[in-house]
PDB file of C-alpha atoms and ligand atoms in Angstrom:
ATOM      1  CA  MET A  55      54.278 227.167 -89.122  1.00 91.00           C
ATOM      2  CA  LYS A  56      50.804 227.547 -87.583  1.00 96.00           C
ATOM      3  CA  GLU A  57      49.962 225.218 -84.712  1.00 98.00           C
ATOM      4  CA  ILE A  58      46.732 223.733 -83.386  1.00 98.00           C
ATOM      5  CA  LEU A  59      46.631 222.733 -79.736  1.00 98.00           C
ATOM      6  CA  VAL A  60      45.350 219.180 -79.211  1.00 98.00           C
ATOM      7  CA  LEU A  61      44.526 219.256 -75.517  1.00 98.00           C
ATOM      8  CA  TYR A  62      43.187 216.100 -73.910  1.00 98.00           C
ATOM      9  CA  TYR A  63      42.788 214.140 -70.713  1.00 98.00           C
ATOM     10  CA  SER A  64      42.879 210.344 -70.857  1.00 97.00           C
ATOM     11  CA  HIS A  65      43.007 207.874 -67.973  1.00 96.00           C
ATOM     12  CA  TYR A  66      42.961 204.534 -69.829  1.00 96.00           C
ATOM     13  CA  GLY A  67      44.346 205.646 -73.190  1.00 97.00           C
ATOM     14  CA  ALA A  68      41.316 205.760 -75.505  1.00 98.00           C
ATOM     15  CA  VAL A  69      41.107 209.558 -75.740  1.00 98.00           C
ATOM     16  CA  LYS A  70      44.891 209.670 -76.134  1.00 98.00           C
ATOM     17  CA  GLN A  71      44.580 207.461 -79.229  1.00 98.00           C
ATOM     18  CA  MET A  72      41.887 209.760 -80.604  1.00 98.00           C
ATOM     19  CA  ALA A  73      44.101 212.797 -79.926  1.00 98.00           C
ATOM     20  CA  HIS A  74      46.854 211.303 -82.063  1.00 98.00           C
ATOM     21  CA  LEU A  75      44.431 210.514 -84.903  1.00 98.00           C
ATOM     22  CA  ILE A  76      43.167 214.100 -84.834  1.00 98.00           C
ATOM     23  CA  ALA A  77      46.783 215.328 -84.834  1.00 98.00           C
ATOM     24  CA  ARG A  78      47.465 213.251 -87.962  1.00 98.00           C
ATOM     25  CA  GLY A  79      44.489 214.927 -89.663  1.00 98.00           C
ATOM     26  CA  ILE A  80      45.755 218.372 -88.624  1.00 98.00           C
ATOM     27  CA  GLU A  81      49.195 217.654 -90.056  1.00 98.00           C
ATOM     28  CA  GLN A  82      47.644 216.683 -93.381  1.00 97.00           C
ATOM     29  CA  VAL A  83      47.121 220.410 -94.008  1.00 98.00           C
ATOM     30  CA  PRO A  84      50.315 222.035 -95.363  1.00 97.00           C
ATOM     31  CA  GLY A  85      51.781 224.650 -93.038  1.00 97.00           C
ATOM     32  CA  VAL A  86      49.845 223.463 -89.967  1.00 98.00           C
ATOM     33  CA  ALA A  87      51.263 221.333 -87.125  1.00 98.00           C
ATOM     34  CA  ALA A  88      49.669 219.769 -84.041  1.00 98.00           C
ATOM     35  CA  ARG A  89      50.887 220.631 -80.552  1.00 98.00           C
ATOM     36  CA  ILE A  90      49.738 217.771 -78.289  1.00 98.00           C
ATOM     37  CA  ARG A  91      49.289 218.521 -74.603  1.00 98.00           C
ATOM     38  CA  THR A  92      47.561 216.892 -71.648  1.00 97.00           C
ATOM     39  CA  VAL A  93      46.520 217.982 -68.152  1.00 96.00           C
ATOM     40  CA  PRO A  94      47.498 216.572 -64.732  1.00 93.00           C
ATOM     41  CA  GLU A  95      45.194 214.433 -62.623  1.00 91.00           C
ATOM     42  CA  VAL A  96      43.322 216.266 -59.889  1.00 89.00           C
ATOM     43  CA  SER A  97      43.212 214.943 -56.357  1.00 81.00           C
ATOM     44  CA  ALA A  98      40.476 214.960 -53.756  1.00 76.00           C
ATOM     45  CA  VAL A  99      43.306 215.693 -51.308  1.00 73.00           C
ATOM     46  CA  CYS A 100      44.075 219.354 -51.930  1.00 67.00           C
ATOM     47  CA  GLU A 101      47.587 219.101 -50.483  1.00 62.00           C
ATOM     48  CA  THR A 102      48.653 216.534 -53.114  1.00 64.00           C
ATOM     49  CA  ILE A 103      50.659 218.280 -55.829  1.00 68.00           C
ATOM     50  CA  GLU A 104      51.292 216.642 -59.218  1.00 73.00           C
ATOM     51  CA  LYS A 105      54.792 216.679 -60.656  1.00 73.00           C
ATOM     52  CA  GLY A 106      55.329 219.545 -63.101  1.00 74.00           C
ATOM     53  CA  VAL A 107      56.320 217.163 -65.900  1.00 80.00           C
ATOM     54  CA  PRO A 108      54.591 213.815 -66.583  1.00 84.00           C
ATOM     55  CA  ASP A 109      56.702 210.630 -66.520  1.00 82.00           C
ATOM     56  CA  SER A 110      55.790 209.859 -70.136  1.00 85.00           C
ATOM     57  CA  GLY A 111      53.618 211.049 -72.998  1.00 89.00           C
ATOM     58  CA  ALA A 112      52.524 214.574 -73.843  1.00 94.00           C
ATOM     59  CA  PRO A 113      53.680 217.502 -71.690  1.00 94.00           C
ATOM     60  CA  TYR A 114      51.162 219.324 -69.526  1.00 95.00           C
ATOM     61  CA  ALA A 115      49.496 222.291 -71.204  1.00 96.00           C
ATOM     62  CA  GLU A 116      50.631 225.766 -70.246  1.00 95.00           C
ATOM     63  CA  PHE A 117      48.561 228.906 -70.683  1.00 94.00           C
ATOM     64  CA  LYS A 118      50.960 230.140 -73.357  1.00 96.00           C
ATOM     65  CA  ASP A 119      49.930 227.147 -75.534  1.00 98.00           C
ATOM     66  CA  LEU A 120      46.484 228.730 -75.809  1.00 98.00           C
ATOM     67  CA  GLU A 121      47.985 232.051 -76.895  1.00 97.00           C
ATOM     68  CA  GLU A 122      50.412 230.581 -79.403  1.00 98.00           C
ATOM     69  CA  CYS A 123      48.023 228.193 -81.161  1.00 98.00           C
ATOM     70  CA  CYS A 124      45.543 229.238 -83.845  1.00 98.00           C
ATOM     71  CA  GLY A 125      42.959 226.565 -82.984  1.00 98.00           C
ATOM     72  CA  LEU A 126      42.048 223.983 -80.330  1.00 98.00           C
ATOM     73  CA  ALA A 127      40.972 220.333 -80.368  1.00 98.00           C
ATOM     74  CA  LEU A 128      39.703 219.441 -76.890  1.00 98.00           C
ATOM     75  CA  GLY A 129      39.280 215.794 -75.833  1.00 98.00           C
ATOM     76  CA  SER A 130      37.938 214.067 -72.726  1.00 98.00           C
ATOM     77  CA  PRO A 131      36.492 210.718 -71.712  1.00 98.00           C
ATOM     78  CA  THR A 132      32.844 210.796 -70.681  1.00 98.00           C
ATOM     79  CA  ARG A 133      32.382 210.968 -66.926  1.00 97.00           C
ATOM     80  CA  PHE A 134      28.663 210.521 -66.220  1.00 97.00           C
ATOM     81  CA  GLY A 135      27.779 212.359 -69.418  1.00 96.00           C
ATOM     82  CA  ASN A 136      30.201 215.209 -68.876  1.00 97.00           C
ATOM     83  CA  MET A 137      33.885 215.989 -69.355  1.00 98.00           C
ATOM     84  CA  ALA A 138      36.394 214.617 -66.839  1.00 98.00           C
ATOM     85  CA  ALA A 139      37.374 216.745 -63.819  1.00 96.00           C
ATOM     86  CA  PRO A 140      41.080 217.218 -64.743  1.00 96.00           C
ATOM     87  CA  LEU A 141      40.136 218.905 -68.019  1.00 97.00           C
ATOM     88  CA  LYS A 142      37.359 220.935 -66.381  1.00 97.00           C
ATOM     89  CA  HIS A 143      39.847 221.981 -63.700  1.00 95.00           C
ATOM     90  CA  PHE A 144      42.225 223.280 -66.370  1.00 96.00           C
ATOM     91  CA  ILE A 145      39.400 225.149 -68.137  1.00 97.00           C
ATOM     92  CA  ASP A 146      38.199 226.635 -64.842  1.00 96.00           C
ATOM     93  CA  GLY A 147      41.648 228.219 -64.479  1.00 96.00           C
ATOM     94  CA  LEU A 148      41.274 230.204 -67.715  1.00 97.00           C
ATOM     95  CA  GLY A 149      39.734 233.361 -66.225  1.00 97.00           C
ATOM     96  CA  PRO A 150      42.600 235.639 -67.378  1.00 97.00           C
ATOM     97  CA  GLU A 151      42.529 234.107 -70.883  1.00 97.00           C
ATOM     98  CA  TRP A 152      38.746 234.631 -71.006  1.00 98.00           C
ATOM     99  CA  SER A 153      39.022 238.301 -70.026  1.00 98.00           C
ATOM    100  CA  ARG A 154      41.871 238.910 -72.499  1.00 97.00           C
ATOM    101  CA  GLY A 155      40.037 237.106 -75.324  1.00 98.00           C
ATOM    102  CA  THR A 156      42.985 234.765 -75.913  1.00 98.00           C
ATOM    103  CA  LEU A 157      40.794 232.178 -77.653  1.00 98.00           C
ATOM    104  CA  ALA A 158      38.196 234.518 -79.185  1.00 98.00           C
ATOM    105  CA  GLY A 159      37.758 234.031 -82.921  1.00 98.00           C
ATOM    106  CA  LYS A 160      39.836 230.832 -83.031  1.00 98.00           C
ATOM    107  CA  PRO A 161      38.229 227.589 -84.245  1.00 98.00           C
ATOM    108  CA  ALA A 162      37.723 224.606 -81.923  1.00 98.00           C
ATOM    109  CA  ALA A 163      36.637 220.976 -82.186  1.00 98.00           C
ATOM    110  CA  VAL A 164      35.818 218.438 -79.491  1.00 98.00           C
ATOM    111  CA  PHE A 165      36.315 214.687 -79.157  1.00 98.00           C
ATOM    112  CA  SER A 166      35.498 212.008 -76.610  1.00 98.00           C
ATOM    113  CA  SER A 167      35.312 208.339 -75.710  1.00 98.00           C
ATOM    114  CA  THR A 168      32.677 206.386 -73.796  1.00 98.00           C
ATOM    115  CA  ALA A 169      32.584 202.826 -72.526  1.00 98.00           C
ATOM    116  CA  THR A 170      29.100 202.218 -73.909  1.00 98.00           C
ATOM    117  CA  MET A 171      27.348 203.084 -77.148  1.00 96.00           C
ATOM    118  CA  HIS A 172      24.644 205.245 -75.596  1.00 96.00           C
ATOM    119  CA  GLY A 173      26.666 206.348 -72.580  1.00 97.00           C
ATOM    120  CA  GLY A 174      26.540 210.070 -73.284  1.00 97.00           C
ATOM    121  CA  GLN A 175      28.909 210.866 -76.155  1.00 97.00           C
ATOM    122  CA  GLU A 176      26.882 213.680 -77.706  1.00 98.00           C
ATOM    123  CA  VAL A 177      25.951 215.324 -74.420  1.00 98.00           C
ATOM    124  CA  THR A 178      29.613 215.220 -73.359  1.00 98.00           C
ATOM    125  CA  LEU A 179      30.699 216.848 -76.614  1.00 98.00           C
ATOM    126  CA  VAL A 180      28.068 219.567 -76.303  1.00 98.00           C
ATOM    127  CA  SER A 181      29.002 220.197 -72.659  1.00 97.00           C
ATOM    128  CA  MET A 182      32.616 220.637 -73.785  1.00 98.00           C
ATOM    129  CA  MET A 183      31.540 223.205 -76.391  1.00 98.00           C
ATOM    130  CA  VAL A 184      29.841 225.420 -73.794  1.00 98.00           C
ATOM    131  CA  PRO A 185      32.966 226.897 -72.141  1.00 98.00           C
ATOM    132  CA  LEU A 186      34.607 227.219 -75.567  1.00 98.00           C
ATOM    133  CA  LEU A 187      31.664 229.349 -76.724  1.00 98.00           C
ATOM    134  CA  HIS A 188      32.078 231.517 -73.610  1.00 98.00           C
ATOM    135  CA  HIS A 189      35.658 232.061 -74.726  1.00 98.00           C
ATOM    136  CA  GLY A 190      34.417 233.190 -78.154  1.00 98.00           C
ATOM    137  CA  MET A 191      35.682 230.142 -80.036  1.00 98.00           C
ATOM    138  CA  LEU A 192      34.137 229.089 -83.351  1.00 98.00           C
ATOM    139  CA  VAL A 193      33.063 225.455 -82.995  1.00 98.00           C
ATOM    140  CA  VAL A 194      33.680 223.138 -85.948  1.00 98.00           C
ATOM    141  CA  GLY A 195      31.859 219.810 -86.282  1.00 98.00           C
ATOM    142  CA  LEU A 196      31.666 217.057 -88.888  1.00 98.00           C
ATOM    143  CA  PRO A 197      29.357 217.253 -91.928  1.00 98.00           C
ATOM    144  CA  TYR A 198      27.398 214.253 -93.238  1.00 98.00           C
ATOM    145  CA  THR A 199      29.414 214.511 -96.441  1.00 97.00           C
ATOM    146  CA  GLU A 200      31.877 212.377 -94.445  1.00 98.00           C
ATOM    147  CA  PRO A 201      30.576 208.943 -95.532  1.00 97.00           C
ATOM    148  CA  GLU A 202      31.596 207.231 -92.274  1.00 98.00           C
ATOM    149  CA  LEU A 203      29.046 209.315 -90.355  1.00 98.00           C
ATOM    150  CA  ASN A 204      26.369 207.309 -92.168  1.00 97.00           C
ATOM    151  CA  SER A 205      28.029 203.909 -91.917  1.00 97.00           C
ATOM    152  CA  THR A 206      29.532 203.858 -88.408  1.00 97.00           C
ATOM    153  CA  ARG A 207      28.217 201.230 -86.009  1.00 97.00           C
ATOM    154  CA  SER A 208      30.181 202.677 -83.074  1.00 97.00           C
ATOM    155  CA  GLY A 209      31.520 206.212 -82.508  1.00 97.00           C
ATOM    156  CA  GLY A 210      31.575 209.293 -84.721  1.00 98.00           C
ATOM    157  CA  THR A 211      29.053 212.139 -84.510  1.00 98.00           C
ATOM    158  CA  PRO A 212      28.340 215.442 -86.256  1.00 98.00           C
ATOM    159  CA  TYR A 213      29.264 217.186 -82.980  1.00 98.00           C
ATOM    160  CA  GLY A 214      32.790 215.778 -82.915  1.00 98.00           C
ATOM    161  CA  ALA A 215      34.887 212.621 -83.085  1.00 98.00           C
ATOM    162  CA  THR A 216      34.166 209.781 -80.657  1.00 98.00           C
ATOM    163  CA  HIS A 217      35.153 206.226 -79.818  1.00 98.00           C
ATOM    164  CA  VAL A 218      33.251 203.482 -77.994  1.00 98.00           C
ATOM    165  CA  SER A 219      35.940 201.800 -75.883  1.00 98.00           C
ATOM    166  CA  GLY A 220      33.841 199.001 -74.300  1.00 97.00           C
ATOM    167  CA  THR A 221      33.296 198.402 -70.610  1.00 96.00           C
ATOM    168  CA  ALA A 222      36.749 196.780 -70.335  1.00 96.00           C
ATOM    169  CA  ASN A 223      38.317 199.555 -72.458  1.00 95.00           C
ATOM    170  CA  ASP A 224      39.488 196.891 -74.870  1.00 95.00           C
ATOM    171  CA  ARG A 225      37.715 197.803 -78.113  1.00 97.00           C
ATOM    172  CA  PRO A 226      40.128 199.078 -80.750  1.00 97.00           C
ATOM    173  CA  VAL A 227      39.338 202.307 -82.567  1.00 98.00           C
ATOM    174  CA  SER A 228      37.227 201.248 -85.574  1.00 98.00           C
ATOM    175  CA  ASP A 229      38.040 202.293 -89.138  1.00 98.00           C
ATOM    176  CA  GLU A 230      35.073 204.664 -89.173  1.00 98.00           C
ATOM    177  CA  GLU A 231      36.006 206.223 -85.824  1.00 98.00           C
ATOM    178  CA  ALA A 232      39.596 206.708 -87.013  1.00 98.00           C
ATOM    179  CA  LYS A 233      38.584 208.229 -90.353  1.00 98.00           C
ATOM    180  CA  LEU A 234      36.189 210.646 -88.648  1.00 98.00           C
ATOM    181  CA  ALA A 235      38.828 211.697 -86.079  1.00 98.00           C
ATOM    182  CA  PHE A 236      41.284 212.280 -88.923  1.00 98.00           C
ATOM    183  CA  ALA A 237      38.622 214.238 -90.876  1.00 98.00           C
ATOM    184  CA  LEU A 238      37.865 216.414 -87.850  1.00 98.00           C
ATOM    185  CA  GLY A 239      41.542 217.294 -87.388  1.00 98.00           C
ATOM    186  CA  LYS A 240      41.909 218.106 -91.074  1.00 98.00           C
ATOM    187  CA  ARG A 241      38.744 220.227 -91.101  1.00 98.00           C
ATOM    188  CA  LEU A 242      39.821 222.144 -87.992  1.00 98.00           C
ATOM    189  CA  ALA A 243      43.268 222.840 -89.467  1.00 98.00           C
ATOM    190  CA  THR A 244      41.785 223.941 -92.800  1.00 98.00           C
ATOM    191  CA  VAL A 245      39.452 226.410 -91.068  1.00 98.00           C
ATOM    192  CA  ALA A 246      42.205 227.652 -88.721  1.00 98.00           C
ATOM    193  CA  LYS A 247      44.571 228.256 -91.629  1.00 97.00           C
ATOM    194  CA  LYS A 248      41.932 230.279 -93.513  1.00 97.00           C
ATOM    195  CA  LEU A 249      41.027 232.325 -90.423  1.00 96.00           C
ATOM    196  CA  ALA A 250      44.674 233.009 -89.580  1.00 91.00           C
ATOM    197  CA  ALA A 251      45.534 234.089 -93.152  1.00 87.00           C
TER     198      ALA A 251
HETATM  199  C1  LIG B1145      33.887 207.807 -63.037  1.00 79.79           C
HETATM  200  C2  LIG B1145      33.623 207.332 -64.425  1.00 79.79           C
HETATM  201  C3  LIG B1145      32.457 207.702 -65.068  1.00 79.79           C
HETATM  202  C4  LIG B1145      32.169 207.237 -66.353  1.00 79.79           C
HETATM  203  N1  LIG B1145      30.994 207.597 -66.957  1.00 79.79           N
HETATM  204  C5  LIG B1145      30.681 207.042 -68.147  1.00 79.79           C
HETATM  205  C6  LIG B1145      29.430 207.327 -68.766  1.00 79.79           C
HETATM  206  O1  LIG B1145      28.625 208.141 -68.287  1.00 79.79           O
HETATM  207  N2  LIG B1145      29.137 206.693 -69.920  1.00 79.79           N
HETATM  208  C7  LIG B1145      30.007 205.798 -70.515  1.00 79.79           C
HETATM  209  O2  LIG B1145      29.681 205.208 -71.536  1.00 79.79           O
HETATM  210  N3  LIG B1145      31.227 205.560 -69.975  1.00 79.79           N
HETATM  211  C8  LIG B1145      31.573 206.169 -68.823  1.00 79.79           C
HETATM  212  N4  LIG B1145      32.799 205.930 -68.269  1.00 79.79           N
HETATM  213  C9  LIG B1145      33.796 205.159 -69.028  1.00 79.79           C
HETATM  214  C10 LIG B1145      34.809 206.057 -69.785  1.00 79.79           C
HETATM  215  O3  LIG B1145      34.212 207.206 -70.340  1.00 79.79           O
HETATM  216  C11 LIG B1145      35.436 205.249 -70.913  1.00 79.79           C
HETATM  217  O4  LIG B1145      36.049 204.104 -70.362  1.00 79.79           O
HETATM  218  C12 LIG B1145      36.437 206.038 -71.747  1.00 79.79           C
HETATM  219  O5  LIG B1145      36.629 205.370 -72.973  1.00 79.79           O
HETATM  220  C13 LIG B1145      37.795 206.157 -71.039  1.00 79.79           C
HETATM  221  O6  LIG B1145      38.625 207.003 -71.802  1.00 79.79           O
HETATM  222  P1  LIG B1145      40.214 206.965 -71.542  1.00 79.79           P
HETATM  223  O7  LIG B1145      40.677 205.583 -71.960  1.00 79.79           O
HETATM  224  O8  LIG B1145      40.780 208.023 -72.436  1.00 79.79           O
HETATM  225  O9  LIG B1145      40.438 207.268 -70.110  1.00 79.79           O
HETATM  226  C14 LIG B1145      33.102 206.398 -67.020  1.00 79.79           C
HETATM  227  C15 LIG B1145      34.310 206.059 -66.370  1.00 79.79           C
HETATM  228  C16 LIG B1145      34.573 206.516 -65.097  1.00 79.79           C
HETATM  229  C17 LIG B1145      35.861 206.120 -64.427  1.00 79.79           C
END
């Protein structure tokens, strides 16, 4: 069984929901499974150490997850138009993987959530692609043949899947956002399976 790593950070739960929708799309492709992982919080106090295992939810990613998986879906909430620090912190620790080419030639997709409609979804997604390109990953987006890209009144972009969570983080994932997240997972898994064959 080939596996795709769905690696996300989520503080309030919106990106976590998107991660699970993408995982469902991945698992739609026969012979491909999703491996869902998260990253620990980072602290401004350097001496504070997170527990090695979270109390609930997805396990923390280990470097071997990147080696063992044939593709990557990377998700983060927008933080001032950029990815959140815990995910950036994890990526900044990938020097050895970068020099070994662990991710080179593998496909990747990105996903995000913002509080507001024009709060920086696309720029966050593009900023998340940049380190993946440095690692030699092949970035997969969403084509406009997905009808929901034309009809959505909230999230969903050609650069990746997104959700608009509202300023109180209380907006449910819309049908269009869910279908596009599912489509992105399925597309990523289809490409990964072909590349790994
Ligand atoms: C420090 C901080 C910065 C944020 N910056 C933005 C922003 O630039 N644009 C935006 O629309 N939302 C912004 N948000 C809101 C989150 O991106 C949004 O609530 C997201 O859906 C949370 O995802 P989560 O539920 O997975 O944690 C920010 C939130 C925090 C705490």
